Structures are given as C-alpha cells and as structure tokens.
Amino acid sequence: MKTLKKEYSHIIDTIEHRVIDIRHNIHEHPELSGGEKETKALVKHVLKQYGYEVKEYPSHYGITADLVTKEGAKMVAIRGDMDALPIVEKTGKPYASKIEGIMHACGHDAHTANLLGVAIGLKILSKEHDLPGNFRFIFQPSEESKEGGSVDMIADGVLNGVDMILGLHVYPYLPTGQIGYKYGVMMASADIFSIEVYGKSAHGARPHEGVDAILVTSMVVNSLNHIVSRRIDPLHPAVISLGTINGGRASNIICDDVVVTGTVRTINEAVRKNIPEMMEESIKGVCKAMGAEYKFDYQFGQPELINNDEIVDILIDESRAIIGHENCVNLVDPVMGGEDFSEYLKIVPGSFFRLGSANHEKGTDYSQHNAMFDVDDDALKVGMKVLGATAMEYLHSH
C-alpha cells in the first residue's frame, strides 16, 4: 500500500495544473443551486475523457461515476458539491466570475475540481496497479439550498453499495498545507422558520383603534432571544437567528402584518426537538397578550454532521504521512454552520474534514460567503492526496 500511495501522490503532482485550470473555469462560470447545468456538462466531459461511464439523474444536475476495480469488494464514496452563491464577486482575480451577481464564494469550485482530480488520479493509477477496492465519485448540486441536494442524491440511490464516504470543505481559517479534523459532532443542524404576525391596521394618530403588528413582532423577537439564554442548558449550544423582517406600508399607518424568517442551529438532537415548542410558546404568549394572531412554520433541515471515529483515525494517519503531524489540526470544538453532507453520514460511516486554504499574500484568507473569498490553488493537491490515500487505506484495511 505504501508504494501504491506514493505512486498516487506522484500522479496528483503531474495533474495538479490541469485540476487548477478546471477550478478556474468553474469559478469563472458559477451557477446557483438547482441550475448547475454547465458545471455538470464540464464534469461529464472530463470524466468521459478518462474513460468513466457517467450516471445522470432526471430531477437535478447531480452526476456520479464509479471506478470498479474488484467485483464484490467494498466501495468508498467521495463527494464534491458544485453550486455557487448570489454574491457579486470583488476579488479582481483573472478568473473572477463572468456571471453578474453570482460567484463561488464558498469554495465549491475547488471541491468539484478537487474531486475530479481524485477521480483522474485513481483512474490513472488503476491502469498500472491493482487497487484495494471500488470508488464512487458524487458530484452534488444544491448544497446551498435550504433543502440540501444530498437528500435528492440519496433518494436516487447514490449510497447503494457504499460502505464509507469522505468529503471536505476549504477553510480560510487554516493556512494552506494544513487540514482540520474533528471527532464526533463537527457541525450543527440547520433548521429554518417563519413567523407571520397579524394585527389590525389603523391611523397612526389613533393607535388604540388597531393592533400594531410591528410592536407585537418586536416583542416576539425580544422573547425569542431569551430562549437560548434562559431556557436551554448553556452546555448545549444553540443559536436562534432572525434573518429577515418585513412589514408596514406607510409611516402613518399602524401595520397589520409582519413576516419574520430565521434559522436555528444546535449540536444536540434533544435540544433541537424542543426548540420549536419553546418558540411557539413565546410567540403565542406575546400575541395573546397583545391581541394579535400569528402563523408559525418550522422546518427541520440538515441534521448535525457526525464523523465516525474510526474513519477520522484513518484520515489523521494518512494526512500526517502526507503533510506532517504538525499540519494536522484537531479542531476540538464544533461550529454552528450547517452542511448537508450530514445526510450521507446518517446512512453510512465517514468523515468530513477542513482543507486549509488561507494565504494572506494571495488574498485567500477572507471568510466564506464574502465577495472577496477565494481559494489558494496550492491547497488542491493536499485535498486530492488526503482523500485518495484515506479511501485506499480504508479499502485495504477492510
């Protein structure tokens, strides 16, 4: 296996520039969730160039390809997401987005190119060497959508026959050349909600004749913000964030309808299940006291992302062999961001890790979802090598 991994690493070095070119191409032509048509076409073209049979799906732009080296052997899946965000890019890079108002501000261009590189590298390796098992490459759409594209991919059977799954996310909080790992819960669940408060309109000079939906909503907002601080065990982190609030039509009219939307993040399933009831108790109490009505809608989204300890162990060992012990960082604490890779991990064991991409000189240390966000191209080969080696070691040891 040592020789196999060494040869794979050499192959990645030889194809690195091709992968970077692919990444730049995808970055120049970003597509929003559910609209990844051209990205899919590019992925399909590259895969077919290297002899892959590609599987497409009628209801979305996801695509998969298998490298079957041993019939009946175990299979490792590796996932990369493809969608971009509705942000105007301000990086000024030569490969900056050519699509107005859309950019790869989260690094999915790097994830897609990275996965293509792994697929190319393993395919080339398989022509000269016997590999220890089988591989599936999952190019997923719509990670940034509220539903999460992984759910559709799973429904279409992409995990059928899969024994383990790997994924990564570029990370501007670690320098290029490092990876971040985490045992157990790595990322929070991500739910969304909406609240509509119904009051009664009146003249602004005669507020007693109406029910002020803006005032009621402000009291609801205040009440919701006390749930985390006073009703939830502080040892179990939770976040209730309100993202939008819309209401009112004129400065002299008592508003009769306000809509609020937001998100809830937790890393404890029991806490997560109790929050909707707590929220509705607060909303109902305020509205009843003020003479208003309400409508509350809560939608459970992606669950917590929970890594498998055994797979993390393999990931760490392989990463240390590639980049050194000092460049493998234990992230220790989970983050409250959500990630629909968690849906895969509910079904098969696996690991998600962070790929350091920060380089101040290259301007790649801006946070995700920022108009200045970019990925250091030098990070890609680290991701490709770690993914490939971890997948092969798992197959070899199982």
GROMACS .gro file of C-alpha atoms in nm:
model
  398
    1MET     CA    1   0.000   0.000   0.000
    2LYS     CA    2   0.285   0.237   0.071
    3THR     CA    3   0.409   0.207  -0.288
    4LEU     CA    4   0.055   0.249  -0.419
    5LYS     CA    5   0.001   0.569  -0.223
    6LYS     CA    6   0.338   0.704  -0.327
    7GLU     CA    7   0.258   0.647  -0.694
    8TYR     CA    8  -0.084   0.809  -0.648
    9SER     CA    9   0.080   1.113  -0.490
   10HIS     CA   10   0.316   1.139  -0.787
   11ILE     CA   11   0.021   1.125  -1.028
   12ILE     CA   12  -0.153   1.407  -0.840
   13ASP     CA   13   0.162   1.619  -0.874
   14THR     CA   14   0.158   1.564  -1.251
   15ILE     CA   15  -0.211   1.656  -1.297
   16GLU     CA   16  -0.220   1.943  -1.047
   17HIS     CA   17  -0.212   2.217  -1.309
   18ARG     CA   18  -0.496   2.057  -1.506
   19VAL     CA   19  -0.706   2.048  -1.192
   20ILE     CA   20  -0.627   2.414  -1.117
   21ASP     CA   21  -0.732   2.508  -1.472
   22ILE     CA   22  -1.061   2.322  -1.419
   23ARG     CA   23  -1.114   2.505  -1.090
   24HIS     CA   24  -1.059   2.843  -1.258
   25ASN     CA   25  -1.300   2.751  -1.538
   26ILE     CA   26  -1.573   2.658  -1.289
   27HIS     CA   27  -1.502   2.973  -1.088
   28GLU     CA   28  -1.548   3.189  -1.398
   29HIS     CA   29  -1.885   3.027  -1.472
   30PRO     CA   30  -2.069   2.989  -1.140
   31GLU     CA   31  -2.424   2.857  -1.123
   32LEU     CA   32  -2.677   2.879  -0.843
   33SER     CA   33  -2.834   2.584  -0.662
   34GLY     CA   34  -3.053   2.384  -0.898
   35GLY     CA   35  -2.902   2.544  -1.207
   36GLU     CA   36  -2.564   2.368  -1.234
   37LYS     CA   37  -2.618   2.273  -1.599
   38GLU     CA   38  -2.284   2.388  -1.743
   39THR     CA   39  -2.087   2.272  -1.441
   40LYS     CA   40  -2.239   1.927  -1.485
   41ALA     CA   41  -2.150   1.933  -1.855
   42LEU     CA   42  -1.788   2.016  -1.775
   43VAL     CA   43  -1.766   1.742  -1.511
   44LYS     CA   44  -1.919   1.491  -1.751
   45HIS     CA   45  -1.679   1.589  -2.028
   46VAL     CA   46  -1.370   1.548  -1.809
   47LEU     CA   47  -1.485   1.215  -1.665
   48LYS     CA   48  -1.554   1.074  -2.011
   49GLN     CA   49  -1.209   1.187  -2.128
   50TYR     CA   50  -1.064   0.946  -1.875
   51GLY     CA   51  -1.293   0.658  -1.965
   52TYR     CA   52  -1.559   0.687  -1.697
   53GLU     CA   53  -1.920   0.591  -1.753
   54VAL     CA   54  -2.132   0.870  -1.614
   55LYS     CA   55  -2.467   0.836  -1.441
   56GLU     CA   56  -2.710   1.127  -1.473
   57TYR     CA   57  -3.040   1.196  -1.297
   58PRO     CA   58  -3.365   1.336  -1.439
   59SER     CA   59  -3.466   1.562  -1.150
   60HIS     CA   60  -3.139   1.751  -1.087
   61TYR     CA   61  -2.791   1.822  -1.220
   62GLY     CA   62  -2.607   1.578  -0.993
   63ILE     CA   63  -2.376   1.327  -1.155
   64THR     CA   64  -2.188   1.016  -1.038
   65ALA     CA   65  -1.918   0.789  -1.174
   66ASP     CA   66  -1.780   0.460  -1.042
   67LEU     CA   67  -1.432   0.314  -1.057
   68VAL     CA   68  -1.489  -0.059  -1.010
   69THR     CA   69  -1.162  -0.247  -0.973
   70LYS     CA   70  -1.281  -0.556  -0.785
   71GLU     CA   71  -1.629  -0.701  -0.823
   72GLY     CA   72  -1.791  -0.752  -0.485
   73ALA     CA   73  -1.528  -0.550  -0.298
   74LYS     CA   74  -1.610  -0.266  -0.063
   75MET     CA   75  -1.679   0.079  -0.205
   76VAL     CA   76  -1.578   0.424  -0.083
   77ALA     CA   77  -1.774   0.729  -0.200
   78ILE     CA   78  -1.622   1.076  -0.220
   79ARG     CA   79  -1.846   1.381  -0.257
   80GLY     CA   80  -1.794   1.728  -0.400
   81ASP     CA   81  -2.059   2.000  -0.427
   82MET     CA   82  -2.098   2.223  -0.732
   83ASP     CA   83  -2.326   2.524  -0.665
   84ALA     CA   84  -2.239   2.890  -0.616
   85LEU     CA   85  -2.395   3.187  -0.431
   86PRO     CA   86  -2.585   3.506  -0.530
   87ILE     CA   87  -2.295   3.740  -0.448
   88VAL     CA   88  -2.118   3.998  -0.666
   89GLU     CA   89  -1.751   3.900  -0.679
   90LYS     CA   90  -1.494   4.166  -0.587
   91THR     CA   91  -1.168   3.969  -0.594
   92GLY     CA   92  -1.041   4.114  -0.921
   93LYS     CA   93  -0.870   3.783  -0.997
   94PRO     CA   94  -0.807   3.690  -1.365
   95TYR     CA   95  -1.052   3.402  -1.325
   96ALA     CA   96  -1.317   3.603  -1.142
   97SER     CA   97  -1.682   3.528  -1.211
   98LYS     CA   98  -1.811   3.626  -1.554
   99ILE     CA   99  -2.170   3.585  -1.441
  100GLU     CA  100  -2.311   3.903  -1.291
  101GLY     CA  101  -2.428   3.864  -0.934
  102ILE     CA  102  -2.310   3.504  -0.888
  103MET     CA  103  -1.980   3.377  -0.752
  104HIS     CA  104  -1.817   3.076  -0.592
  105ALA     CA  105  -1.792   3.242  -0.252
  106CYS     CA  106  -1.785   2.915  -0.058
  107GLY     CA  107  -1.527   2.712  -0.248
  108HIS     CA  108  -1.747   2.459  -0.425
  109ASP     CA  109  -1.549   2.524  -0.743
  110ALA     CA  110  -1.247   2.389  -0.557
  111HIS     CA  111  -1.446   2.094  -0.422
  112THR     CA  112  -1.562   1.995  -0.770
  113ALA     CA  113  -1.218   2.031  -0.928
  114ASN     CA  114  -1.064   1.850  -0.631
  115LEU     CA  115  -1.298   1.553  -0.676
  116LEU     CA  116  -1.230   1.541  -1.048
  117GLY     CA  117  -0.860   1.531  -0.965
  118VAL     CA  118  -0.910   1.234  -0.732
  119ALA     CA  119  -1.114   1.055  -0.999
  120ILE     CA  120  -0.846   1.120  -1.262
  121GLY     CA  121  -0.563   1.020  -1.030
  122LEU     CA  122  -0.720   0.691  -0.923
  123LYS     CA  123  -0.818   0.607  -1.281
  124ILE     CA  124  -0.459   0.654  -1.400
  125LEU     CA  125  -0.332   0.454  -1.102
  126SER     CA  126  -0.573   0.167  -1.176
  127LYS     CA  127  -0.425   0.117  -1.522
  128GLU     CA  128  -0.089   0.018  -1.375
  129HIS     CA  129  -0.179  -0.121  -1.031
  130ASP     CA  130  -0.444  -0.331  -0.861
  131LEU     CA  131  -0.644  -0.105  -0.630
  132PRO     CA  132  -0.781  -0.239  -0.300
  133GLY     CA  133  -1.147  -0.179  -0.379
  134ASN     CA  134  -1.404   0.037  -0.556
  135PHE     CA  135  -1.477   0.410  -0.565
  136ARG     CA  136  -1.780   0.628  -0.634
  137PHE     CA  137  -1.745   0.997  -0.714
  138ILE     CA  138  -2.053   1.204  -0.622
  139PHE     CA  139  -2.082   1.548  -0.781
  140GLN     CA  140  -2.369   1.704  -0.589
  141PRO     CA  141  -2.587   2.005  -0.673
  142SER     CA  142  -2.771   2.243  -0.443
  143GLU     CA  143  -2.570   2.223  -0.121
  144GLU     CA  144  -2.652   2.590  -0.059
  145SER     CA  145  -3.028   2.537  -0.092
  146LYS     CA  146  -3.239   2.513   0.220
  147GLU     CA  147  -3.336   2.153   0.137
  148GLY     CA  148  -2.982   2.038   0.057
  149GLY     CA  149  -2.903   1.849  -0.264
  150SER     CA  150  -2.771   1.547  -0.076
  151VAL     CA  151  -3.128   1.441   0.004
  152ASP     CA  152  -3.211   1.412  -0.366
  153MET     CA  153  -2.890   1.226  -0.438
  154ILE     CA  154  -2.958   0.979  -0.160
  155ALA     CA  155  -3.314   0.927  -0.286
  156ASP     CA  156  -3.165   0.846  -0.626
  157GLY     CA  157  -2.954   0.570  -0.474
  158VAL     CA  158  -2.604   0.717  -0.476
  159LEU     CA  159  -2.524   0.540  -0.147
  160ASN     CA  160  -2.637   0.199  -0.267
  161GLY     CA  161  -2.343  -0.035  -0.223
  162VAL     CA  162  -2.134   0.231  -0.048
  163ASP     CA  163  -1.950   0.129   0.271
  164MET     CA  164  -1.787   0.461   0.363
  165ILE     CA  165  -1.795   0.824   0.246
  166LEU     CA  166  -1.549   1.113   0.254
  167GLY     CA  167  -1.589   1.486   0.198
  168LEU     CA  168  -1.404   1.809   0.261
  169HIS     CA  169  -1.457   2.184   0.274
  170VAL     CA  170  -1.197   2.450   0.204
  171TYR     CA  171  -1.128   2.652   0.517
  172PRO     CA  172  -0.990   3.009   0.522
  173TYR     CA  173  -0.916   2.982   0.895
  174LEU     CA  174  -0.632   2.733   0.845
  175PRO     CA  175  -0.325   2.805   0.631
  176THR     CA  176  -0.268   2.624   0.305
  177GLY     CA  177  -0.089   2.297   0.371
  178GLN     CA  178  -0.292   2.206   0.678
  179ILE     CA  179  -0.610   2.007   0.735
  180GLY     CA  180  -0.853   2.023   1.025
  181TYR     CA  181  -1.018   1.713   1.167
  182LYS     CA  182  -1.287   1.660   1.430
  183TYR     CA  183  -1.414   1.355   1.614
  184GLY     CA  184  -1.789   1.322   1.665
  185VAL     CA  185  -2.016   1.622   1.608
  186MET     CA  186  -1.841   1.862   1.372
  187MET     CA  187  -2.121   2.090   1.251
  188ALA     CA  188  -2.464   2.192   1.371
  189SER     CA  189  -2.808   2.103   1.248
  190ALA     CA  190  -2.962   2.375   1.031
  191ASP     CA  191  -3.335   2.445   1.052
  192ILE     CA  192  -3.540   2.737   0.920
  193PHE     CA  193  -3.858   2.907   1.038
  194SER     CA  194  -4.101   3.182   0.952
  195ILE     CA  195  -4.339   3.380   1.173
  196GLU     CA  196  -4.626   3.591   1.048
  197VAL     CA  197  -4.789   3.826   1.296
  198TYR     CA  198  -5.139   3.954   1.215
  199GLY     CA  199  -5.257   4.275   1.379
  200LYS     CA  200  -5.517   4.536   1.285
  201SER     CA  201  -5.448   4.845   1.079
  202ALA     CA  202  -5.544   5.192   1.197
  203HIS     CA  203  -5.440   5.553   1.157
  204GLY     CA  204  -5.102   5.626   1.307
  205ALA     CA  205  -5.259   5.903   1.514
  206ARG     CA  206  -5.513   5.660   1.667
  207PRO     CA  207  -5.308   5.353   1.767
  208HIS     CA  208  -5.567   5.243   2.021
  209GLU     CA  209  -5.801   5.151   1.736
  210GLY     CA  210  -5.557   4.898   1.590
  211VAL     CA  211  -5.323   4.616   1.686
  212ASP     CA  212  -4.969   4.715   1.596
  213ALA     CA  213  -4.806   4.413   1.429
  214ILE     CA  214  -4.466   4.585   1.430
  215LEU     CA  215  -4.478   4.638   1.805
  216VAL     CA  216  -4.601   4.285   1.866
  217THR     CA  217  -4.328   4.144   1.642
  218SER     CA  218  -4.060   4.342   1.823
  219MET     CA  219  -4.179   4.186   2.148
  220VAL     CA  220  -4.178   3.841   1.986
  221VAL     CA  221  -3.821   3.896   1.866
  222ASN     CA  222  -3.714   4.000   2.215
  223SER     CA  223  -3.885   3.697   2.367
  224LEU     CA  224  -3.723   3.455   2.120
  225ASN     CA  225  -3.380   3.586   2.207
  226HIS     CA  226  -3.431   3.481   2.567
  227ILE     CA  227  -3.488   3.115   2.479
  228VAL     CA  228  -3.120   3.033   2.433
  229SER     CA  229  -3.001   3.242   2.727
  230ARG     CA  230  -3.262   3.129   2.979
  231ARG     CA  231  -3.435   2.807   2.870
  232ILE     CA  232  -3.154   2.597   2.724
  233ASP     CA  233  -2.866   2.439   2.914
  234PRO     CA  234  -2.560   2.654   2.834
  235LEU     CA  235  -2.355   2.334   2.799
  236HIS     CA  236  -2.558   2.251   2.486
  237PRO     CA  237  -2.500   2.534   2.236
  238ALA     CA  238  -2.790   2.661   2.028
  239VAL     CA  239  -2.844   2.963   1.806
  240ILE     CA  240  -3.171   3.129   1.707
  241SER     CA  241  -3.103   3.395   1.444
  242LEU     CA  242  -3.357   3.618   1.272
  243GLY     CA  243  -3.252   3.699   0.919
  244THR     CA  244  -3.539   3.900   0.768
  245ILE     CA  245  -3.827   4.114   0.893
  246ASN     CA  246  -4.080   4.274   0.660
  247GLY     CA  247  -4.389   4.476   0.737
  248GLY     CA  248  -4.564   4.811   0.702
  249ARG     CA  249  -4.675   5.017   0.407
  250ALA     CA  250  -4.666   5.382   0.519
  251SER     CA  251  -4.530   5.590   0.804
  252ASN     CA  252  -4.876   5.692   0.927
  253ILE     CA  253  -5.049   5.352   0.920
  254ILE     CA  254  -5.048   5.106   1.208
  255CYS     CA  255  -4.906   4.792   1.049
  256ASP     CA  256  -5.132   4.485   1.042
  257ASP     CA  257  -4.895   4.218   0.902
  258VAL     CA  258  -4.527   4.140   0.965
  259VAL     CA  259  -4.325   3.842   0.841
  260VAL     CA  260  -4.005   3.727   1.010
  261THR     CA  261  -3.773   3.448   0.893
  262GLY     CA  262  -3.471   3.292   1.057
  263THR     CA  263  -3.261   2.989   1.130
  264VAL     CA  264  -3.194   2.762   1.428
  265ARG     CA  265  -2.865   2.580   1.483
  266THR     CA  266  -2.793   2.315   1.750
  267ILE     CA  267  -2.546   2.035   1.815
  268ASN     CA  268  -2.778   1.835   2.040
  269GLU     CA  269  -3.073   1.648   1.889
  270ALA     CA  270  -3.280   1.659   2.210
  271VAL     CA  271  -3.241   2.036   2.233
  272ARG     CA  272  -3.321   2.067   1.864
  273LYS     CA  273  -3.651   1.881   1.902
  274ASN     CA  274  -3.762   2.104   2.192
  275ILE     CA  275  -3.685   2.441   2.036
  276PRO     CA  276  -3.992   2.467   1.806
  277GLU     CA  277  -4.224   2.419   2.104
  278MET     CA  278  -4.034   2.677   2.307
  279MET     CA  279  -4.052   2.923   2.020
  280GLU     CA  280  -4.425   2.877   1.971
  281GLU     CA  281  -4.491   2.921   2.344
  282SER     CA  282  -4.312   3.258   2.329
  283ILE     CA  283  -4.488   3.370   2.011
  284LYS     CA  284  -4.830   3.260   2.134
  285GLY     CA  285  -4.789   3.426   2.472
  286VAL     CA  286  -4.691   3.763   2.329
  287CYS     CA  287  -4.959   3.761   2.060
  288LYS     CA  288  -5.234   3.663   2.306
  289ALA     CA  289  -5.133   3.940   2.545
  290MET     CA  290  -5.134   4.199   2.266
  291GLY     CA  291  -5.449   4.086   2.085
  292ALA     CA  292  -5.268   3.964   1.772
  293GLU     CA  293  -5.282   3.640   1.574
  294TYR     CA  294  -4.990   3.451   1.427
  295LYS     CA  295  -4.877   3.174   1.196
  296PHE     CA  296  -4.559   2.980   1.282
  297ASP     CA  297  -4.385   2.747   1.039
  298TYR     CA  298  -4.076   2.547   1.142
  299GLN     CA  299  -3.889   2.322   0.901
  300PHE     CA  300  -3.624   2.076   1.012
  301GLY     CA  301  -3.326   2.088   0.777
  302GLN     CA  302  -2.994   1.908   0.779
  303PRO     CA  303  -2.905   1.721   1.099
  304GLU     CA  304  -2.580   1.753   1.292
  305LEU     CA  305  -2.274   1.639   1.100
  306ILE     CA  306  -2.129   1.350   1.300
  307ASN     CA  307  -1.798   1.195   1.195
  308ASN     CA  308  -1.712   0.830   1.253
  309ASP     CA  309  -1.418   0.796   1.494
  310GLU     CA  310  -1.257   0.503   1.310
  311ILE     CA  311  -1.261   0.689   0.979
  312VAL     CA  312  -1.121   1.000   1.145
  313ASP     CA  313  -0.834   0.787   1.279
  314ILE     CA  314  -0.754   0.669   0.926
  315LEU     CA  315  -0.781   1.024   0.793
  316ILE     CA  316  -0.539   1.154   1.055
  317ASP     CA  317  -0.282   0.880   0.993
  318GLU     CA  318  -0.287   0.935   0.618
  319SER     CA  319  -0.278   1.315   0.650
  320ARG     CA  320   0.019   1.302   0.886
  321ALA     CA  321   0.206   1.083   0.638
  322ILE     CA  322   0.137   1.335   0.360
  323ILE     CA  323   0.173   1.678   0.525
  324GLY     CA  324   0.327   1.605   0.865
  325HIS     CA  325   0.197   1.571   1.219
  326GLU     CA  326   0.219   1.946   1.285
  327ASN     CA  327  -0.009   2.027   0.992
  328CYS     CA  328  -0.299   1.812   1.110
  329VAL     CA  329  -0.509   2.026   1.343
  330ASN     CA  330  -0.763   1.896   1.592
  331LEU     CA  331  -1.048   2.144   1.562
  332VAL     CA  332  -1.180   2.032   1.905
  333ASP     CA  333  -1.498   2.240   1.903
  334PRO     CA  334  -1.785   2.204   1.656
  335VAL     CA  335  -1.910   2.503   1.457
  336MET     CA  336  -2.269   2.620   1.427
  337GLY     CA  337  -2.269   2.622   1.049
  338GLY     CA  338  -2.470   2.356   0.867
  339GLU     CA  339  -2.365   2.116   0.591
  340ASP     CA  340  -2.584   1.869   0.403
  341PHE     CA  341  -2.300   1.613   0.393
  342SER     CA  342  -2.454   1.522   0.730
  343GLU     CA  343  -2.734   1.344   0.545
  344TYR     CA  344  -2.486   1.095   0.396
  345LEU     CA  345  -2.331   1.033   0.738
  346LYS     CA  346  -2.671   0.936   0.878
  347ILE     CA  347  -2.666   0.636   0.643
  348VAL     CA  348  -2.302   0.529   0.607
  349PRO     CA  349  -1.995   0.596   0.823
  350GLY     CA  350  -1.745   0.851   0.704
  351SER     CA  351  -1.557   1.169   0.774
  352PHE     CA  352  -1.573   1.531   0.671
  353PHE     CA  353  -1.264   1.748   0.715
  354ARG     CA  354  -1.140   2.102   0.662
  355LEU     CA  355  -0.886   2.181   0.394
  356GLY     CA  356  -0.674   2.482   0.487
  357SER     CA  357  -0.675   2.744   0.209
  358ALA     CA  358  -0.562   3.067   0.374
  359ASN     CA  359  -0.273   3.256   0.219
  360HIS     CA  360  -0.262   3.625   0.304
  361GLU     CA  361  -0.022   3.712   0.022
  362LYS     CA  362  -0.265   3.560  -0.231
  363GLY     CA  363  -0.572   3.715  -0.066
  364THR     CA  364  -0.731   3.381   0.019
  365ASP     CA  365  -0.792   3.445   0.388
  366TYR     CA  366  -1.134   3.609   0.356
  367SER     CA  367  -1.427   3.429   0.514
  368GLN     CA  368  -1.672   3.221   0.316
  369HIS     CA  369  -1.976   3.397   0.167
  370ASN     CA  370  -1.766   3.711   0.132
  371ALA     CA  371  -1.734   3.895  -0.200
  372MET     CA  372  -1.354   3.873  -0.167
  373PHE     CA  373  -1.343   3.499  -0.095
  374ASP     CA  374  -1.104   3.285  -0.298
  375VAL     CA  375  -0.915   2.957  -0.259
  376ASP     CA  376  -0.540   2.910  -0.271
  377ASP     CA  377  -0.480   2.675  -0.564
  378ASP     CA  378  -0.192   2.514  -0.374
  379ALA     CA  379  -0.448   2.364  -0.134
  380LEU     CA  380  -0.599   2.142  -0.402
  381LYS     CA  381  -0.318   1.887  -0.418
  382VAL     CA  382  -0.334   1.842  -0.041
  383GLY     CA  383  -0.706   1.767  -0.063
  384MET     CA  384  -0.660   1.526  -0.351
  385LYS     CA  385  -0.380   1.337  -0.182
  386VAL     CA  386  -0.554   1.309   0.154
  387LEU     CA  387  -0.883   1.191   0.002
  388GLY     CA  388  -0.723   0.934  -0.224
  389ALA     CA  389  -0.490   0.793   0.041
  390THR     CA  390  -0.764   0.775   0.305
  391ALA     CA  391  -1.001   0.597   0.066
  392MET     CA  392  -0.737   0.344  -0.036
  393GLU     CA  393  -0.629   0.276   0.322
  394TYR     CA  394  -0.987   0.215   0.431
  395LEU     CA  395  -1.039  -0.034   0.147
  396HIS     CA  396  -0.708  -0.204   0.222
  397SER     CA  397  -0.784  -0.241   0.595
  398HIS     CA  398  -1.142  -0.362   0.549
   0.00000   0.00000   0.00000
